[in-house]
PDB file of C-alpha atoms in Angstrom:
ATOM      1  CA  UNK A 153     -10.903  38.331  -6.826  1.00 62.00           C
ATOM      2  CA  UNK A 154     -12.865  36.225  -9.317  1.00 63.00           C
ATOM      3  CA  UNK A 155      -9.861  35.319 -11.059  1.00 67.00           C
ATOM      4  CA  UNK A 156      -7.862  34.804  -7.758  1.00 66.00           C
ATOM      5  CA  UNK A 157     -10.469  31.703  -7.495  1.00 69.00           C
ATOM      6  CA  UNK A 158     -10.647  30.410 -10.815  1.00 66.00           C
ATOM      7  CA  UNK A 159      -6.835  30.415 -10.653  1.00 69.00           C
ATOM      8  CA  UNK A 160      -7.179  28.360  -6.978  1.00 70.00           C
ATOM      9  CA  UNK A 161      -9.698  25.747  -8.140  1.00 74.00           C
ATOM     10  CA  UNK A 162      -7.808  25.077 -11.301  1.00 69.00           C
ATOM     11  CA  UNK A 163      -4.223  24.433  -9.077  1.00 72.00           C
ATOM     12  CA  UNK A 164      -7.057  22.214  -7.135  1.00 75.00           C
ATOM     13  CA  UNK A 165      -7.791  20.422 -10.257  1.00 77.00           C
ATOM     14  CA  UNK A 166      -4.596  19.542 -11.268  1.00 74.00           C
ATOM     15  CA  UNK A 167      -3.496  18.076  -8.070  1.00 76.00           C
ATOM     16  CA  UNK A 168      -6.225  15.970  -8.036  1.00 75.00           C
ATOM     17  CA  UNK A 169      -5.838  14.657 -11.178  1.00 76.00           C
ATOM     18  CA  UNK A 170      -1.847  14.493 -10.471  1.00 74.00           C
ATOM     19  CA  UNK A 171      -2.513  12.558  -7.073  1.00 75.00           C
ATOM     20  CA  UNK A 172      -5.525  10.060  -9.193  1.00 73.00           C
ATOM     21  CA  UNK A 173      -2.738   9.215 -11.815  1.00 71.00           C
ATOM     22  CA  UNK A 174       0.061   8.363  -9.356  1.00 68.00           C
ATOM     23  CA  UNK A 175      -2.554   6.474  -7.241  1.00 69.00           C
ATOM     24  CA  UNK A 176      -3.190   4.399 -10.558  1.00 66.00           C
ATOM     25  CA  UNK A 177       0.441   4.449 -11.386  1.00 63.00           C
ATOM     26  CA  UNK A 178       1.880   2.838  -8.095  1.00 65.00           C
ATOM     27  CA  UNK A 179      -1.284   0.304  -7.244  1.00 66.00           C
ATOM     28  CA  UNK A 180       0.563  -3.237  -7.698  1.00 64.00           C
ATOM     29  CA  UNK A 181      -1.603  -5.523  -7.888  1.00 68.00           C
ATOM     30  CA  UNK A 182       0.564  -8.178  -6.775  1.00 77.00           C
ATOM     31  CA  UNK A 183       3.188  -8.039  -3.897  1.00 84.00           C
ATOM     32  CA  UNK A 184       6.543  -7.437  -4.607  1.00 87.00           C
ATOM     33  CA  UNK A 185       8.462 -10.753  -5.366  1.00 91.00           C
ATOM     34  CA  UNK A 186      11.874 -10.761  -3.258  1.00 93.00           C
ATOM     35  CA  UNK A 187      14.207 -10.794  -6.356  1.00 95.00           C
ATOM     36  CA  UNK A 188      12.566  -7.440  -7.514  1.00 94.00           C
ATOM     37  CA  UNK A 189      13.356  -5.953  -3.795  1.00 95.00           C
ATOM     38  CA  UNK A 190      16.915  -7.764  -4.107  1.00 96.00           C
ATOM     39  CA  UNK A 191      17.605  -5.796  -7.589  1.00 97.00           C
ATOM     40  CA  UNK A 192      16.928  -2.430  -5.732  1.00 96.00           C
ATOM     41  CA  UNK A 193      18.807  -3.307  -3.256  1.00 97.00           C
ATOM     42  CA  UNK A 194      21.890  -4.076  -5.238  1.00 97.00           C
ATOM     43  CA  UNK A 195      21.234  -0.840  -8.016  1.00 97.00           C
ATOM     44  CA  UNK A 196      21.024   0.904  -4.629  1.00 97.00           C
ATOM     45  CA  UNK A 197      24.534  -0.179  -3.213  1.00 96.00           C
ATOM     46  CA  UNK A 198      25.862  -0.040  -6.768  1.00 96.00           C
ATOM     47  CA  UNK A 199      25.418   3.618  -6.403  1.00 95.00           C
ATOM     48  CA  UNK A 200      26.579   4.252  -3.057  1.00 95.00           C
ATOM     49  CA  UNK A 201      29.554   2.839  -4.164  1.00 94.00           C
ATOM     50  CA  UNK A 202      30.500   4.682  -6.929  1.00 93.00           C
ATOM     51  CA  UNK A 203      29.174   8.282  -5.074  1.00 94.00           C
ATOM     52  CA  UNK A 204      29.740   7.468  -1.459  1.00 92.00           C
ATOM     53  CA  UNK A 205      26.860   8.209   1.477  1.00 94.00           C
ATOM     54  CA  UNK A 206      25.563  10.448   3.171  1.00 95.00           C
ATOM     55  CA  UNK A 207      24.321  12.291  -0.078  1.00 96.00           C
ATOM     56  CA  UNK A 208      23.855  15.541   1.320  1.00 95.00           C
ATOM     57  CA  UNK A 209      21.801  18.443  -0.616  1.00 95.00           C
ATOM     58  CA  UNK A 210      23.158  21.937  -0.285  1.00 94.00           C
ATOM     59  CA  UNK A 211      20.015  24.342  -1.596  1.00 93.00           C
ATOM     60  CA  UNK A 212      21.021  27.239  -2.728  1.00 90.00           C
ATOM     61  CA  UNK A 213      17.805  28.629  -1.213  1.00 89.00           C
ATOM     62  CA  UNK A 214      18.475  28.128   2.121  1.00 89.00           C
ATOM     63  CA  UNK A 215      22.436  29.248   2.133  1.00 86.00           C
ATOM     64  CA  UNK A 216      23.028  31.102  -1.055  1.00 85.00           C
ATOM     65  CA  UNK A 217      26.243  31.186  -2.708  1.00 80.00           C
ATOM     66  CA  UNK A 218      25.850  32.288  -5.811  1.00 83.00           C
ATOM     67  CA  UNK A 219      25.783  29.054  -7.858  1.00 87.00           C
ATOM     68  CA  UNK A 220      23.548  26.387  -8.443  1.00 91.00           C
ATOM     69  CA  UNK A 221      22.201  23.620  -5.829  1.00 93.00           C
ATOM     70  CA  UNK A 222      23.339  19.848  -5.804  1.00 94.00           C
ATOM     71  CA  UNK A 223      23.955  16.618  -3.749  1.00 95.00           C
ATOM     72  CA  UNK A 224      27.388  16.497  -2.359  1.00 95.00           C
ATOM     73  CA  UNK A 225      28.667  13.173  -2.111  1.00 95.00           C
ATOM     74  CA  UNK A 226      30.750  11.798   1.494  1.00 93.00           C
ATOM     75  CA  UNK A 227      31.834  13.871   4.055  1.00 90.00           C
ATOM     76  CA  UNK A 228      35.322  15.039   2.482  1.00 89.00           C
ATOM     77  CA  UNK A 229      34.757  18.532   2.060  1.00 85.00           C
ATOM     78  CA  UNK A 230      38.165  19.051  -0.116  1.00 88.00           C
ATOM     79  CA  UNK A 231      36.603  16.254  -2.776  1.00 88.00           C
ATOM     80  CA  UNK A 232      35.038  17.177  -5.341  1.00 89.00           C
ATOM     81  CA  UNK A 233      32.474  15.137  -5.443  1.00 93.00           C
ATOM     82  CA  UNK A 234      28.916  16.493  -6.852  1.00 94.00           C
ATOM     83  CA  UNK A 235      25.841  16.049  -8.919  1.00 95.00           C
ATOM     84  CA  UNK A 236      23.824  18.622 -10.060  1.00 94.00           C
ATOM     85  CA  UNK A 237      19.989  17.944 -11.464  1.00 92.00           C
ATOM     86  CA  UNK A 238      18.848  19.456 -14.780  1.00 92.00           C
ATOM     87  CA  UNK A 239      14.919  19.687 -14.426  1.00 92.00           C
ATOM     88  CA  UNK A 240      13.077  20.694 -17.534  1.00 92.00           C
ATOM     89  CA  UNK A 241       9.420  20.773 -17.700  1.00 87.00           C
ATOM     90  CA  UNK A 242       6.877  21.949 -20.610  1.00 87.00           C
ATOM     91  CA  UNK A 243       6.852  25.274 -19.072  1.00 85.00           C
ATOM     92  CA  UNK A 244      10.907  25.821 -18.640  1.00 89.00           C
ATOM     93  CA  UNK A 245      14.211  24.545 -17.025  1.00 92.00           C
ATOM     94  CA  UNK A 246      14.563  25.058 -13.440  1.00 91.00           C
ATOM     95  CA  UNK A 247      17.088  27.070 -12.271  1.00 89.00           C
ATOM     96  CA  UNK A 248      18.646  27.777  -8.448  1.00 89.00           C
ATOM     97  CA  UNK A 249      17.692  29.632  -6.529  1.00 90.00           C
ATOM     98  CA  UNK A 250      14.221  27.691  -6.721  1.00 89.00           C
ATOM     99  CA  UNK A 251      12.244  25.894  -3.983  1.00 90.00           C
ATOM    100  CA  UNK A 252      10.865  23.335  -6.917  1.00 91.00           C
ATOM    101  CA  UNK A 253      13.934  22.701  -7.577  1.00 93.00           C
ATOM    102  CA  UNK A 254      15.385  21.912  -4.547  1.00 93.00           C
ATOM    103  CA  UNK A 255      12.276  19.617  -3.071  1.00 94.00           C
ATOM    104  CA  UNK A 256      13.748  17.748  -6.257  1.00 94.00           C
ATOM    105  CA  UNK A 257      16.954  17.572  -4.994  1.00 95.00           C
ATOM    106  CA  UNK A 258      16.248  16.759  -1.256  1.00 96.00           C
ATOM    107  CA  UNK A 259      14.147  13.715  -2.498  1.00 96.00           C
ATOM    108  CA  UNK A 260      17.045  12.591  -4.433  1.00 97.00           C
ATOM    109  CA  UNK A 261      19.828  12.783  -2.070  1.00 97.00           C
ATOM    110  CA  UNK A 262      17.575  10.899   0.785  1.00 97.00           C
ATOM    111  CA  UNK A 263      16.791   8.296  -1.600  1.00 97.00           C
ATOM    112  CA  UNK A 264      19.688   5.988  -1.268  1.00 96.00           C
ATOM    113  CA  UNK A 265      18.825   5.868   2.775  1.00 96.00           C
ATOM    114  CA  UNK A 266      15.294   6.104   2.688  1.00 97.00           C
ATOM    115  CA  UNK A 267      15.197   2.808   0.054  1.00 97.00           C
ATOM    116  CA  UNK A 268      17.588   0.846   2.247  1.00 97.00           C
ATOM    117  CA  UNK A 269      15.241   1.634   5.196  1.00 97.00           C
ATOM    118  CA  UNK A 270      12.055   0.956   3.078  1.00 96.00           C
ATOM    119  CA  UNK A 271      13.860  -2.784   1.966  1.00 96.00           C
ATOM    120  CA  UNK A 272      14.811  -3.423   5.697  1.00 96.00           C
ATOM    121  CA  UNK A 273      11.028  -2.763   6.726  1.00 96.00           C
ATOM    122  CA  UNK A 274       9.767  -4.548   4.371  1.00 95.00           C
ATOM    123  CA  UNK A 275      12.194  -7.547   4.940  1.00 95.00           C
ATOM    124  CA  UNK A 276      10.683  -7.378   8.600  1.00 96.00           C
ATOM    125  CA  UNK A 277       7.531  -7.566   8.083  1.00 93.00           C
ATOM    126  CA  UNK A 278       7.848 -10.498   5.624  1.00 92.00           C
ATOM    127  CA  UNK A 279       9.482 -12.108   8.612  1.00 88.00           C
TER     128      UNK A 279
END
């Protein structure tokens, strides 16, 4: 039991200190100028136009079969279009079926949308 608790406020520890760093990390000081936003926004396109939208993740955790998740590109389901993520920390790769892995994967495939709908907001409330 003791070590049940040690092991819970250590976790507690380290996502405190995670969640200070990124806080520190991502503080701007000053607002984004509108050619930075216009350079995301064309990296962003750039990509959707070599691996065409929607990205869609297929976890291997939710319907197994058998090999490894990835982000399918389109909606052609004969096209062989793909990307798989290699994630390797200091404590090991991860491998499918994995539910680290695949939060890693879902926040990659909704990037593309979610920074074209971040850029519109933003763009709006500029005015």
């Amino acid at each position: 039991m003791l070590r049940l608790r040690l092991r819970l406020r250590l976790r507690l520890r380290l996502r405190l200190r995670l969640r200070l760093r990124l806080r520190r990390y991502w503080t701007m000081a000053d607002p984004l100028p509108d050619a930075d936003l216009s350079q995301i926004e064309q990296r962003t396109l750039k990509a959707l136009g070599e691996a065409p939208p929607p990205w869609i993740p297929e976890l291997e955790t939710r319907v197994p079969i058998g090999g490894s998740s990835y982000i399918r590109f389109g909606n052609d389901l004969t096209a062989d279009q793909e990307m798989y993520v290699d994630v390797r920390t200091s404590h090991g790769r991860l491998t499918s079926p994995d539910s680290r892995l695949d939060s890693i994967i879902e926040f990659v495939a909704s990037a593309p949308e979610d920074i074209l709908r971040l850029i519109t907001e933003i763009r709006r409330l500029r005015g």
